[in-house]
Amino acid sequence: MKLKSILAAGTAAALLVGMLVLPAGARSATVPAQQEVTQVVNALGIMVGDSQGNMQLDRTVTRAEFITIAVKASPNGDQVGEASTSPYPDVPYTHWAAGFVEAGVATGLITGYSDGTFRPSNQITLAEGVTIVLQLLGYSNEDFSGAYPTPQMALYHSLKLDRGLKAQNSSDVLTRYDAMYLFYNMLSTNTKSGTPYINSLGHSLNAAGEVDLVALINGVMDGPLVATGNWQSSIPFSLSGVTVTRDGEASSLSKVQEYDVVYWCQSMRTLWVYSDKVVGTIQAITPNTAAPTAVTIGGHSYELDSAAAVYALSDLGTYDLGDTVSLLLGRQGKVAAVTDPIATTSERCGVVTKVTRESYSDGYHSSYTADTITLLATDGNSYNYECTTHTYEVGDLVGVNIAADGTISLKRLQAAKLSGKVSSDGSKIGSTPLADGVEILDVYENSGTRVFASRLAGINLTQDMVSYYTMNGSGEIDRLILNDVTGDNYSYGLLTRMDVLPSGGLTNYYTYVYDVGGTTYTLPNITTGFPVSTGGVIIKGDLTNPDKIYNLTKVTATSISGNQLIASNRSYTMADNVVVYEYRNGSYYLSSAQRVQEKGLSLTGWYDKAESNGGRIRIVVAK
């Protein structure tokens, strides 16, 4: 293959190091996970799979395929259409890649052979692919001198475009796997002018200089669509073999139910499905019905996420204050649609965290006040409910029944005990299975955290750990309320200073300084002496006025592997929100597990309790 920048016979290509301006800052040499790489190139439409989503990563790449990928990875590359003429004798205008070959030649990314052919089926080598990518990054023939491809390959390695590629030598033939990683690496690489390449595609990197996958998918996701009637015909691609995620877990098309909310991405061949619904009386529409942005039901405000939801709650729509409705919730708990109460009976349960008096609309543009409970439900959200027949106290277990007509009734629940070891895959407690999407709430006093079944894997639950559970018609646990099992309700940090000031009398004064997630808190001259020393600590209660502070257990570690902290021949699971610090020049700085591992620093971990009891490494300090 001859590229335009190296077409002249004998064109030299050695890097002019003194003249070339390289991007500032060293990029991580860590190889990104294949799943993440695949999702990124799919989301951008750079590389996609076949009709079943198979990426065929082991197959070698032809010239026609590579230039197609390169053009799709360029600004406005998704706007390339069919070729108007045949760009080469062996690439007629009817060829599947003719439009991309024509565009690649027009932009100078590629050219044909001296005999006037393009040879679209020829395999492409690493050096040839690298040269095209460097041109996309803004480098031209003037940036190189010497023997091709030595300088191109030197720059390729210097820019860390080689992360994850299996091809090693310049003459190695590229596979689709290699091409995928090469273009993924290009996205976070600075162009010759000094800006990340992904900026030219209308996206950006996160604070760590990496492709922001969440923001990227947000930008290419379509929807929402309510799954009613023949909803599948509204998705603009075949759903055969499509990837489905429902309520954050891998699922299938057959699990999508009526009134679920669906989002999709054609290039990723993925559906994201959400099943949460709220039934109740509209208490407020804000800021007004002329241009509503949120609706309040059960004392909880929900942001509107679609034009249909906005219209339904506007002064032009169907619903007003005092009406009983169903809110169909999509991403981030936002309202995708508003409907009449869905003709099913639903139930919610949780723990009372607050009792107050609130104002309600009577449906006739007047209001009244009533006792109101705040219920922390097993779905992790808090809801307010009017109490008309019973009184409740903080800590009570309460069930909420919502009838098909939207009528809401509350009932005090009796404790339901359960014991057994959670299986290693988090699918059952003892011999009792957990339902798909089981709602689990771990409660400590008047606060709680929703956890997923996988978080409980391996824990031996005793009866005093389980406050309440319900089962569905299939004999599966579908709601579970725990009593302070995981420890995920607390704050964890580093106690960096503790001073004791004798008062001369019977009472001493104590000052504590601790860092939690990069924020420093000081308790000056208090009379409470907590039984702690400097190091990793657990903090219960308000961070500015805690109920308890005590030390975590310390372990000296050698490395980090995935979510495991390795200490000698033993490993400890790190919490999902583990906080990592670097200690430099007498101060602690927030860091990351990846960074401290790459720097080869000595590691100290701090855990709260045994992993079999739900414990995790909460703090890591690197020196």
Coordinates of C-alpha atoms in Angstrom, one line a residue:
M1 CA 0.0 0.0 0.0
K2 CA 1.2 3.5 -0.8
L3 CA -0.2 6.4 1.2
K4 CA -0.3 9.9 -0.1
S5 CA 2.2 11.2 2.4
I6 CA 4.7 8.5 1.4
L7 CA 3.9 8.0 -2.3
A8 CA 7.1 9.3 -3.8
A9 CA 9.5 6.5 -4.4
G10 CA 12.3 6.6 -1.8
T11 CA 10.5 9.2 0.3
A12 CA 12.5 9.4 3.5
A13 CA 10.8 9.1 6.8
A14 CA 12.7 9.7 10.0
L15 CA 11.3 11.7 12.9
L16 CA 12.6 15.3 13.2
V17 CA 12.6 15.1 17.0
G18 CA 13.8 18.7 17.4
M19 CA 11.1 20.1 15.2
L20 CA 8.1 18.0 16.3
V21 CA 6.0 19.3 19.1
L22 CA 4.6 16.3 21.2
P23 CA 1.5 16.5 23.3
A24 CA 2.1 17.7 26.9
G25 CA 1.7 15.2 29.7
A26 CA 2.4 11.5 29.7
R27 CA -0.6 9.3 29.0
S28 CA -1.3 6.1 31.0
A29 CA 0.2 3.0 29.5
T30 CA -2.5 0.9 31.1
V31 CA -4.4 -1.2 28.5
P32 CA -8.1 -0.3 28.6
A33 CA -10.6 -3.2 28.9
Q34 CA -11.8 -4.7 25.6
Q35 CA -15.5 -4.2 26.6
E36 CA -14.9 -0.4 27.1
V37 CA -13.0 -0.1 23.9
T38 CA -15.7 -1.9 22.0
Q39 CA -18.4 0.3 23.5
V40 CA -16.6 3.5 22.6
V41 CA -15.9 2.6 18.9
N42 CA -19.5 1.3 18.6
A43 CA -21.0 4.4 20.2
L44 CA -19.1 6.7 17.8
G45 CA -20.0 4.5 14.8
I46 CA -16.3 4.0 14.0
M47 CA -16.5 0.2 14.1
V48 CA -19.6 -1.9 14.5
G49 CA -20.4 -5.6 14.4
D50 CA -22.4 -7.6 12.0
S51 CA -26.2 -8.0 12.2
Q52 CA -25.8 -10.0 15.4
G53 CA -23.4 -7.6 16.9
N54 CA -20.4 -9.8 16.4
M55 CA -17.3 -7.6 16.0
Q56 CA -15.2 -10.5 14.3
L57 CA -12.1 -9.1 16.0
D58 CA -9.9 -12.0 14.9
R59 CA -10.4 -11.3 11.2
T60 CA -7.7 -9.4 9.3
V61 CA -8.5 -5.9 7.9
T62 CA -8.5 -5.0 4.2
R63 CA -7.6 -1.7 2.7
A64 CA -11.2 -1.0 1.9
E65 CA -12.2 -1.8 5.5
F66 CA -9.5 0.3 7.1
I67 CA -10.1 3.4 5.1
T68 CA -13.8 3.0 5.8
I69 CA -13.0 3.0 9.6
A70 CA -10.7 5.9 9.2
V71 CA -13.2 8.1 7.4
K72 CA -15.9 7.2 9.9
A73 CA -13.5 8.3 12.6
S74 CA -13.0 11.7 11.0
P75 CA -15.2 14.8 11.5
N76 CA -18.4 14.4 9.5
G77 CA -17.4 10.9 8.5
D78 CA -20.9 9.7 9.2
Q79 CA -22.2 11.8 6.4
V80 CA -20.4 10.0 3.6
G81 CA -22.8 8.6 1.1
E82 CA -22.5 6.5 -2.0
A83 CA -19.8 7.3 -4.6
S84 CA -21.0 9.3 -7.6
T85 CA -18.4 7.7 -9.8
S86 CA -16.0 4.7 -9.7
P87 CA -12.9 6.0 -8.0
Y88 CA -10.7 3.1 -9.3
P89 CA -11.2 0.4 -11.9
D90 CA -11.3 -2.2 -9.1
V91 CA -13.6 -0.1 -6.9
P92 CA -16.7 0.5 -9.1
Y93 CA -19.3 2.9 -7.7
T94 CA -21.4 -0.2 -6.8
H95 CA -18.7 -1.4 -4.4
W96 CA -19.8 -1.3 -0.8
A97 CA -16.8 0.9 0.2
A98 CA -16.7 3.1 -2.9
G99 CA -18.0 6.2 -1.1
F100 CA -15.4 5.8 1.7
V101 CA -12.6 5.1 -0.7
E102 CA -13.6 8.2 -2.7
A103 CA -13.7 10.3 0.6
G104 CA -10.4 8.9 1.8
V105 CA -8.6 9.8 -1.4
A106 CA -10.2 13.2 -1.5
T107 CA -9.0 14.1 2.0
G108 CA -5.5 12.7 1.4
L109 CA -5.7 9.8 3.8
I110 CA -5.0 7.2 1.1
T111 CA -4.3 6.7 -2.6
G112 CA -4.0 3.9 -5.1
Y113 CA -1.1 2.1 -6.6
S114 CA 1.1 3.3 -9.5
D115 CA -0.8 1.0 -11.9
G116 CA -4.0 2.9 -11.2
T117 CA -5.6 0.3 -9.0
F118 CA -6.7 0.4 -5.4
R119 CA -6.6 -3.3 -4.5
P120 CA -9.4 -3.0 -1.9
S121 CA -9.1 -6.6 -0.7
N122 CA -5.4 -6.4 0.1
Q123 CA -4.5 -6.7 3.8
I124 CA -3.2 -3.6 5.6
T125 CA -0.1 -3.6 7.7
L126 CA 0.6 -1.9 11.1
A127 CA 2.8 0.7 9.5
E128 CA 0.2 1.6 6.9
G129 CA -2.5 1.9 9.4
V130 CA -0.3 4.0 11.7
T131 CA 0.5 6.4 8.9
I132 CA -3.2 7.0 8.2
V133 CA -4.0 7.5 11.9
L134 CA -1.0 10.0 12.2
Q135 CA -2.5 11.9 9.3
L136 CA -5.8 12.1 11.1
L137 CA -3.9 13.6 14.0
G138 CA -2.6 16.3 11.8
Y139 CA 0.9 15.0 10.9
S140 CA 2.1 15.3 7.3
N141 CA 5.0 14.4 5.1
E142 CA 6.9 17.5 6.3
D143 CA 7.0 16.2 9.8
F144 CA 9.1 13.2 8.8
S145 CA 12.4 12.5 7.0
G146 CA 14.4 9.3 6.7
A147 CA 13.5 5.8 5.9
Y148 CA 9.8 4.9 6.1
P149 CA 8.3 3.6 8.4
T150 CA 10.9 4.2 11.2
P151 CA 9.8 7.7 12.2
Q152 CA 6.1 7.0 11.9
M153 CA 6.5 4.0 14.2
A154 CA 8.6 6.0 16.6
L155 CA 5.9 8.6 16.9
Y156 CA 3.3 5.8 17.2
H157 CA 5.0 4.4 20.2
S158 CA 5.8 7.8 21.7
L159 CA 2.1 8.8 21.6
K160 CA 1.2 5.5 23.2
L161 CA -1.0 4.6 20.2
D162 CA 0.3 1.1 20.7
R163 CA -1.7 0.3 23.9
G164 CA -3.5 -3.0 23.6
L165 CA -2.4 -3.8 20.0
K166 CA -1.2 -7.4 19.3
A167 CA 0.6 -6.4 16.1
Q168 CA 4.2 -5.7 17.1
N169 CA 6.2 -5.2 13.9
S170 CA 5.6 -2.6 11.2
S171 CA 5.0 -5.3 8.6
D172 CA 2.5 -7.2 10.7
V173 CA -1.0 -7.5 9.2
L174 CA -3.7 -5.7 11.3
T175 CA -6.7 -7.6 12.7
R176 CA -10.0 -5.9 13.5
Y177 CA -8.9 -6.2 17.1
D178 CA -5.8 -4.2 16.4
A179 CA -7.7 -1.6 14.4
M180 CA -10.2 -1.2 17.2
Y181 CA -7.5 -0.4 19.8
L182 CA -5.6 1.8 17.4
F183 CA -8.6 4.1 16.7
Y184 CA -9.6 4.0 20.4
N185 CA -6.2 5.2 21.4
M186 CA -6.3 7.9 18.8
L187 CA -9.4 9.4 20.4
S188 CA -7.5 10.4 23.6
T189 CA -4.3 11.4 21.8
N190 CA -3.5 15.1 21.3
T191 CA -3.4 16.2 17.7
K192 CA -0.4 18.0 16.3
S193 CA -2.1 21.3 17.3
G194 CA -2.3 20.1 20.9
T195 CA -6.0 19.2 21.5
P196 CA -7.4 15.7 22.1
Y197 CA -8.6 14.2 18.8
I198 CA -12.0 13.3 20.3
N199 CA -12.7 17.1 20.5
S200 CA -12.9 17.2 16.7
L201 CA -15.8 14.7 16.9
G202 CA -17.8 16.9 19.3
H203 CA -16.9 14.9 22.5
S204 CA -14.4 15.4 25.2
L205 CA -12.2 13.5 27.7
N206 CA -12.8 13.3 31.4
A207 CA -10.6 14.9 34.1
A208 CA -8.3 11.8 34.0
G209 CA -7.6 12.4 30.3
E210 CA -9.6 9.3 29.3
V211 CA -12.6 8.8 27.0
D212 CA -15.7 9.6 29.0
L213 CA -17.8 6.6 28.1
V214 CA -20.9 7.7 30.1
A215 CA -20.9 11.2 28.5
L216 CA -20.3 9.6 25.1
I217 CA -23.2 7.2 25.3
N218 CA -25.4 10.0 26.7
G219 CA -24.6 11.9 23.5
V220 CA -25.5 9.1 21.1
M221 CA -28.5 7.6 22.9
D222 CA -32.0 7.9 21.5
G223 CA -35.3 7.8 23.3
P224 CA -37.2 7.6 25.5
L225 CA -39.9 5.2 24.1
V226 CA -42.6 3.6 26.1
A227 CA -43.0 -0.1 25.5
T228 CA -46.7 -0.3 24.5
G229 CA -48.3 -1.8 21.5
N230 CA -45.9 -2.6 18.6
W231 CA -43.1 -0.6 20.2
Q232 CA -40.3 -2.6 18.6
S233 CA -41.2 -1.3 15.1
S234 CA -40.3 2.2 16.3
I235 CA -36.6 1.1 16.9
P236 CA -34.8 1.9 13.7
F237 CA -32.8 -1.3 13.4
S238 CA -33.3 -5.1 13.7
L239 CA -33.5 -6.3 17.3
S240 CA -32.2 -9.7 16.5
G241 CA -29.2 -10.3 18.8
V242 CA -29.5 -6.9 20.4
T243 CA -27.9 -6.3 23.8
V244 CA -30.4 -5.4 26.5
T245 CA -29.8 -3.9 29.9
R246 CA -32.8 -3.6 32.2
D247 CA -32.6 -1.6 35.4
G248 CA -28.8 -1.8 35.3
E249 CA -28.5 -5.5 34.8
A250 CA -27.9 -7.7 31.7
S251 CA -31.3 -8.8 30.4
S252 CA -33.0 -9.9 27.2
L253 CA -35.6 -8.6 24.8
S254 CA -38.2 -11.1 26.2
K255 CA -37.9 -9.4 29.7
V256 CA -39.1 -6.0 28.4
Q257 CA -42.5 -5.5 29.9
E258 CA -45.4 -3.2 28.9
Y259 CA -44.9 0.4 30.1
D260 CA -41.1 -0.1 30.5
V261 CA -39.1 2.9 29.2
V262 CA -36.7 2.2 26.4
Y263 CA -33.6 4.0 25.1
W264 CA -31.3 2.8 22.3
C265 CA -28.2 3.3 20.3
Q266 CA -28.1 1.9 16.8
S267 CA -24.3 1.8 16.4
M268 CA -24.0 -0.1 19.7
R269 CA -27.0 -2.3 19.0
T270 CA -28.0 -1.8 22.6
L271 CA -31.3 -1.1 24.5
W272 CA -31.4 0.4 27.9
V273 CA -34.7 -0.4 29.7
Y274 CA -36.1 1.0 32.9
S275 CA -39.1 -0.3 34.8
D276 CA -39.6 2.1 37.7
K277 CA -43.1 3.7 38.0
V278 CA -44.7 6.1 40.5
V279 CA -48.4 6.2 41.1
G280 CA -49.9 9.1 43.1
T281 CA -51.6 12.5 43.2
I282 CA -49.9 15.5 41.6
Q283 CA -48.9 17.9 44.4
A284 CA -47.0 20.4 42.4
I285 CA -45.9 21.2 38.8
T286 CA -42.9 23.4 38.7
P287 CA -42.1 26.1 37.9
N288 CA -45.5 26.4 36.3
T289 CA -47.9 24.7 33.8
A290 CA -46.8 27.1 31.0
A291 CA -43.4 25.5 30.9
P292 CA -43.1 22.6 33.4
T293 CA -39.8 21.0 34.2
A294 CA -40.7 18.8 37.2
V295 CA -43.7 17.2 38.9
T296 CA -44.1 16.4 42.6
I297 CA -45.8 13.2 43.8
G298 CA -45.6 11.8 47.3
G299 CA -43.4 14.7 48.3
H300 CA -40.7 13.7 45.8
S301 CA -39.9 15.9 42.8
Y302 CA -39.3 14.2 39.5
E303 CA -37.5 16.0 36.6
L304 CA -39.2 15.7 33.2
D305 CA -37.2 14.0 30.5
S306 CA -39.3 14.1 27.3
A307 CA -41.4 16.5 25.3
A308 CA -44.3 14.1 25.8
A309 CA -44.1 14.4 29.6
V310 CA -43.7 18.2 29.4
Y311 CA -46.8 18.5 27.2
A312 CA -48.9 16.1 29.4
L313 CA -48.3 18.3 32.5
S314 CA -48.6 21.7 30.7
D315 CA -51.7 23.8 30.5
L316 CA -52.2 22.3 27.1
G317 CA -52.1 18.8 28.3
T318 CA -54.2 16.3 30.1
Y319 CA -53.1 16.4 33.8
D320 CA -53.3 19.0 36.6
L321 CA -52.8 19.4 40.3
G322 CA -54.8 16.8 42.3
D323 CA -55.0 14.3 39.4
T324 CA -53.9 10.8 40.1
V325 CA -51.3 9.6 37.6
S326 CA -48.6 7.1 36.8
L327 CA -45.1 8.5 36.1
L328 CA -43.0 6.2 33.9
L329 CA -39.4 6.8 35.0
G330 CA -36.4 6.4 32.7
R331 CA -32.8 7.3 33.1
Q332 CA -31.7 8.9 36.3
G333 CA -35.2 8.6 37.6
K334 CA -36.5 11.2 35.2
V335 CA -40.1 11.2 33.9
A336 CA -40.3 9.8 30.4
A337 CA -44.1 9.7 30.2
V338 CA -47.2 10.4 32.2
T339 CA -50.3 8.2 32.0
D340 CA -53.5 7.4 33.8
P341 CA -53.0 5.1 36.7
I342 CA -51.8 1.8 35.2
A343 CA -54.3 -1.0 35.8
T344 CA -52.2 -3.0 38.2
T345 CA -51.8 -3.0 41.9
S346 CA -48.3 -2.1 43.1
E347 CA -46.7 -2.1 46.5
R348 CA -43.7 -0.3 48.0
C349 CA -42.1 -0.9 51.4
G350 CA -39.4 0.8 53.5
V351 CA -38.5 2.5 56.7
V352 CA -39.9 5.7 58.1
T353 CA -37.1 8.3 58.4
K354 CA -39.0 11.4 59.3
V355 CA -42.5 12.5 60.4
T356 CA -43.7 16.1 59.6
R357 CA -46.8 18.0 58.6
E358 CA -47.1 18.9 54.9
S359 CA -49.4 20.8 52.6
Y360 CA -51.5 19.1 50.0
S361 CA -53.7 20.3 47.1
D362 CA -57.4 19.4 47.4
G363 CA -57.8 19.4 43.6
Y364 CA -59.8 22.6 43.6
H365 CA -56.8 25.1 43.8
S366 CA -57.0 25.1 47.6
S367 CA -54.8 23.2 50.1
Y368 CA -54.8 21.6 53.5
T369 CA -52.2 20.2 55.9
A370 CA -51.8 16.6 57.2
D371 CA -49.3 14.4 59.1
T372 CA -46.8 13.1 56.6
I373 CA -44.1 10.4 56.8
T374 CA -40.9 10.3 54.8
L375 CA -40.4 6.7 53.7
L376 CA -37.0 5.4 52.6
A377 CA -38.1 2.7 50.2
T378 CA -36.3 -0.4 49.0
D379 CA -35.7 1.2 45.6
G380 CA -33.4 3.7 47.4
N381 CA -35.7 6.7 47.0
S382 CA -37.5 8.7 49.7
Y383 CA -41.2 9.4 49.3
N384 CA -43.7 11.4 51.4
Y385 CA -47.1 10.0 52.2
E386 CA -50.1 11.6 53.9
C387 CA -51.2 9.8 57.0
T388 CA -55.0 9.9 57.6
T389 CA -55.7 6.8 59.7
H390 CA -52.6 5.8 61.6
T391 CA -49.6 7.5 63.3
Y392 CA -46.1 6.3 62.6
E393 CA -42.7 6.9 64.2
V394 CA -39.1 7.0 62.8
G395 CA -37.8 3.5 62.3
D396 CA -41.2 1.9 61.6
L397 CA -41.5 -0.5 58.8
V398 CA -44.3 0.6 56.5
G399 CA -45.9 -0.9 53.4
V400 CA -47.6 1.3 50.7
N401 CA -50.4 -0.2 48.6
I402 CA -51.2 1.6 45.4
A403 CA -54.5 0.4 43.8
A404 CA -55.3 0.5 40.1
D405 CA -57.3 3.7 40.6
G406 CA -54.4 5.4 42.3
T407 CA -55.7 5.1 45.9
I408 CA -52.8 4.9 48.3
S409 CA -53.0 3.1 51.7
L410 CA -50.4 2.7 54.3
K411 CA -49.9 -0.2 56.7
R412 CA -47.4 -1.0 59.5
L413 CA -45.4 -4.1 58.7
Q414 CA -44.4 -6.8 61.1
A415 CA -40.8 -7.9 61.1
A416 CA -40.1 -10.8 58.8
K417 CA -36.9 -12.7 59.7
L418 CA -34.7 -14.7 57.5
S419 CA -31.3 -16.3 57.7
G420 CA -28.8 -18.1 55.5
K421 CA -25.6 -17.6 53.5
V422 CA -25.8 -15.6 50.3
S423 CA -24.5 -17.6 47.4
S424 CA -21.2 -16.6 45.7
D425 CA -23.1 -15.2 42.7
G426 CA -25.6 -13.3 44.8
S427 CA -28.6 -15.3 43.4
K428 CA -30.0 -16.8 46.6
I429 CA -30.0 -16.7 50.4
G430 CA -29.7 -20.2 51.6
S431 CA -32.0 -22.1 49.3
T432 CA -34.3 -19.2 48.7
P433 CA -33.8 -17.5 45.3
L434 CA -33.5 -13.7 44.8
A435 CA -35.7 -12.3 42.0
D436 CA -34.1 -10.5 39.1
G437 CA -33.9 -6.8 40.1
V438 CA -34.5 -7.6 43.8
E439 CA -34.7 -4.3 45.8
I440 CA -32.4 -4.4 48.8
L441 CA -32.2 -1.6 51.4
D442 CA -29.5 -1.7 54.1
V443 CA -30.6 0.5 57.0
Y444 CA -28.7 2.2 59.8
E445 CA -30.8 4.2 62.3
N446 CA -32.7 6.8 60.1
S447 CA -30.6 6.4 57.0
G448 CA -30.2 3.7 54.4
T449 CA -28.5 2.7 51.2
R450 CA -29.8 0.6 48.3
V451 CA -27.4 -2.3 47.6
F452 CA -27.4 -4.9 44.8
A453 CA -27.5 -8.6 45.4
S454 CA -23.9 -9.1 44.3
R455 CA -22.8 -6.8 47.2
L456 CA -24.1 -9.5 49.6
A457 CA -22.3 -12.4 47.9
G458 CA -20.8 -14.8 50.5
I459 CA -22.2 -13.0 53.6
N460 CA -23.8 -15.2 56.2
L461 CA -27.0 -13.4 57.1
T462 CA -28.4 -14.0 60.6
Q463 CA -31.9 -13.2 61.7
D464 CA -30.9 -10.0 63.4
M465 CA -29.5 -8.8 60.1
V466 CA -32.8 -9.1 58.3
S467 CA -35.7 -6.8 59.2
Y468 CA -38.2 -7.6 56.5
Y469 CA -38.6 -9.3 53.1
T470 CA -41.3 -10.1 50.6
M471 CA -41.6 -12.8 48.0
N472 CA -43.2 -12.8 44.5
G473 CA -45.5 -15.3 43.0
S474 CA -42.5 -17.4 41.9
G475 CA -41.3 -17.9 45.5
E476 CA -38.4 -15.4 45.0
I477 CA -37.4 -12.7 47.4
D478 CA -38.2 -9.4 45.6
R479 CA -37.7 -6.9 48.5
L480 CA -35.3 -7.1 51.4
I481 CA -34.6 -4.7 54.2
L482 CA -31.4 -5.3 56.1
N483 CA -30.2 -4.0 59.5
D484 CA -26.8 -2.5 59.1
V485 CA -25.1 -5.3 57.2
T486 CA -22.8 -3.8 54.6
G487 CA -21.4 -0.7 56.4
D488 CA -22.0 1.3 53.3
N489 CA -24.1 3.8 55.2
Y490 CA -21.1 5.3 57.0
S491 CA -18.3 7.7 56.0
Y492 CA -14.7 6.6 55.8
G493 CA -11.6 8.7 55.9
L494 CA -8.2 9.5 57.4
L495 CA -7.7 10.9 60.8
T496 CA -4.6 13.0 60.2
R497 CA -4.3 14.8 63.6
M498 CA -5.5 14.2 67.2
D499 CA -4.6 16.6 70.0
V500 CA -5.4 16.2 73.7
L501 CA -5.4 19.4 75.8
P502 CA -5.6 18.8 79.6
S503 CA -7.9 21.3 81.2
G504 CA -6.4 21.1 84.7
G505 CA -9.6 19.6 85.9
L506 CA -11.5 16.3 85.4
T507 CA -12.3 17.0 81.7
N508 CA -9.8 17.0 78.8
Y509 CA -10.4 18.8 75.5
Y510 CA -9.8 17.0 72.2
T511 CA -9.2 18.2 68.7
Y512 CA -9.7 15.9 65.7
V513 CA -8.8 16.6 62.1
Y514 CA -9.9 14.1 59.4
D515 CA -10.1 13.9 55.6
V516 CA -13.1 12.4 53.9
G517 CA -12.9 12.1 50.2
G518 CA -10.6 15.2 49.9
T519 CA -12.6 17.4 52.3
T520 CA -11.0 18.2 55.7
Y521 CA -13.1 18.4 58.8
T522 CA -12.0 19.7 62.2
L523 CA -13.6 19.1 65.6
P524 CA -11.9 21.6 67.8
N525 CA -11.8 21.5 71.6
I526 CA -14.6 19.0 72.3
T527 CA -15.0 17.0 75.5
T528 CA -15.6 13.7 73.8
G529 CA -12.6 11.4 73.6
F530 CA -13.0 8.9 70.8
P531 CA -10.9 5.7 71.2
V532 CA -8.8 6.3 68.0
S533 CA -5.3 7.0 66.7
T534 CA -4.3 8.5 63.4
G535 CA -5.0 6.5 60.3
G536 CA -8.0 5.1 58.6
V537 CA -11.3 5.7 60.5
I538 CA -15.0 5.0 60.2
I539 CA -17.2 8.0 61.0
K540 CA -20.8 7.4 62.1
G541 CA -23.3 10.3 62.0
D542 CA -22.9 13.9 60.8
L543 CA -19.4 14.5 59.6
T544 CA -19.3 17.9 61.3
N545 CA -20.7 16.4 64.6
P546 CA -20.2 12.6 64.5
D547 CA -21.7 10.2 66.9
K548 CA -18.7 7.8 66.8
I549 CA -15.2 7.7 65.3
Y550 CA -13.1 4.5 65.5
N551 CA -10.2 3.0 63.7
L552 CA -10.4 0.6 60.7
T553 CA -8.1 -2.4 60.6
K554 CA -4.8 -1.9 58.9
V555 CA -3.1 -4.2 56.4
T556 CA 0.2 -3.7 54.5
A557 CA -0.3 -4.5 50.8
T558 CA 1.9 -5.2 47.8
S559 CA -0.2 -4.4 44.8
I560 CA -3.7 -3.8 43.3
S561 CA -5.3 -6.1 40.8
G562 CA -8.7 -5.1 39.6
N563 CA -10.9 -4.5 42.7
Q564 CA -8.5 -6.5 44.9
L565 CA -5.8 -5.2 47.2
I566 CA -3.1 -7.9 47.3
A567 CA -1.3 -8.4 50.6
S568 CA 1.3 -11.2 50.5
N569 CA -0.7 -14.3 49.5
R570 CA -4.1 -12.9 50.5
S571 CA -6.4 -10.5 48.7
Y572 CA -9.0 -8.1 50.0
T573 CA -12.0 -6.7 48.0
M574 CA -12.0 -2.9 47.8
A575 CA -15.3 -1.0 48.2
D576 CA -16.7 0.4 45.0
N577 CA -16.1 3.9 46.4
V578 CA -12.7 3.1 48.0
V579 CA -10.8 6.4 48.6
V580 CA -7.1 6.3 47.6
Y581 CA -4.6 8.8 48.9
E582 CA -1.0 9.5 48.1
Y583 CA 1.2 10.7 51.0
R584 CA 3.8 13.3 49.8
N585 CA 5.8 15.9 51.7
G586 CA 3.8 15.4 54.8
S587 CA 0.4 15.8 53.2
Y588 CA -2.3 13.5 51.8
Y589 CA -3.6 14.0 48.2
L590 CA -6.5 12.2 46.5
S591 CA -5.3 9.7 43.9
S592 CA -6.6 6.6 42.2
A593 CA -5.9 2.9 42.4
Q594 CA -4.6 2.9 38.8
R595 CA -2.2 5.8 39.4
V596 CA -0.6 4.4 42.6
Q597 CA -0.3 1.0 41.0
E598 CA 1.5 2.4 38.0
K599 CA 3.9 4.4 40.2
G600 CA 4.8 1.3 42.2
L601 CA 4.2 3.0 45.5
S602 CA 4.0 1.1 48.8
L603 CA 0.4 0.5 49.9
T604 CA -1.5 0.4 53.1
G605 CA -5.1 -0.6 53.2
W606 CA -7.8 -0.1 55.9
Y607 CA -10.9 -2.3 56.1
D608 CA -13.9 -2.2 58.4
K609 CA -14.7 -5.9 59.1
A610 CA -14.2 -9.4 57.7
E611 CA -15.3 -9.8 54.1
S612 CA -17.6 -12.7 55.1
N613 CA -19.5 -10.1 57.1
G614 CA -19.7 -7.6 54.3
G615 CA -16.5 -5.8 55.0
R616 CA -14.4 -4.0 52.4
I617 CA -11.2 -2.1 52.0
R618 CA -12.4 1.5 52.5
I619 CA -9.1 3.5 52.4
V620 CA -5.8 3.0 50.6
V621 CA -2.8 5.1 51.4
A622 CA 0.2 5.0 49.0
K623 CA 3.7 6.3 49.9

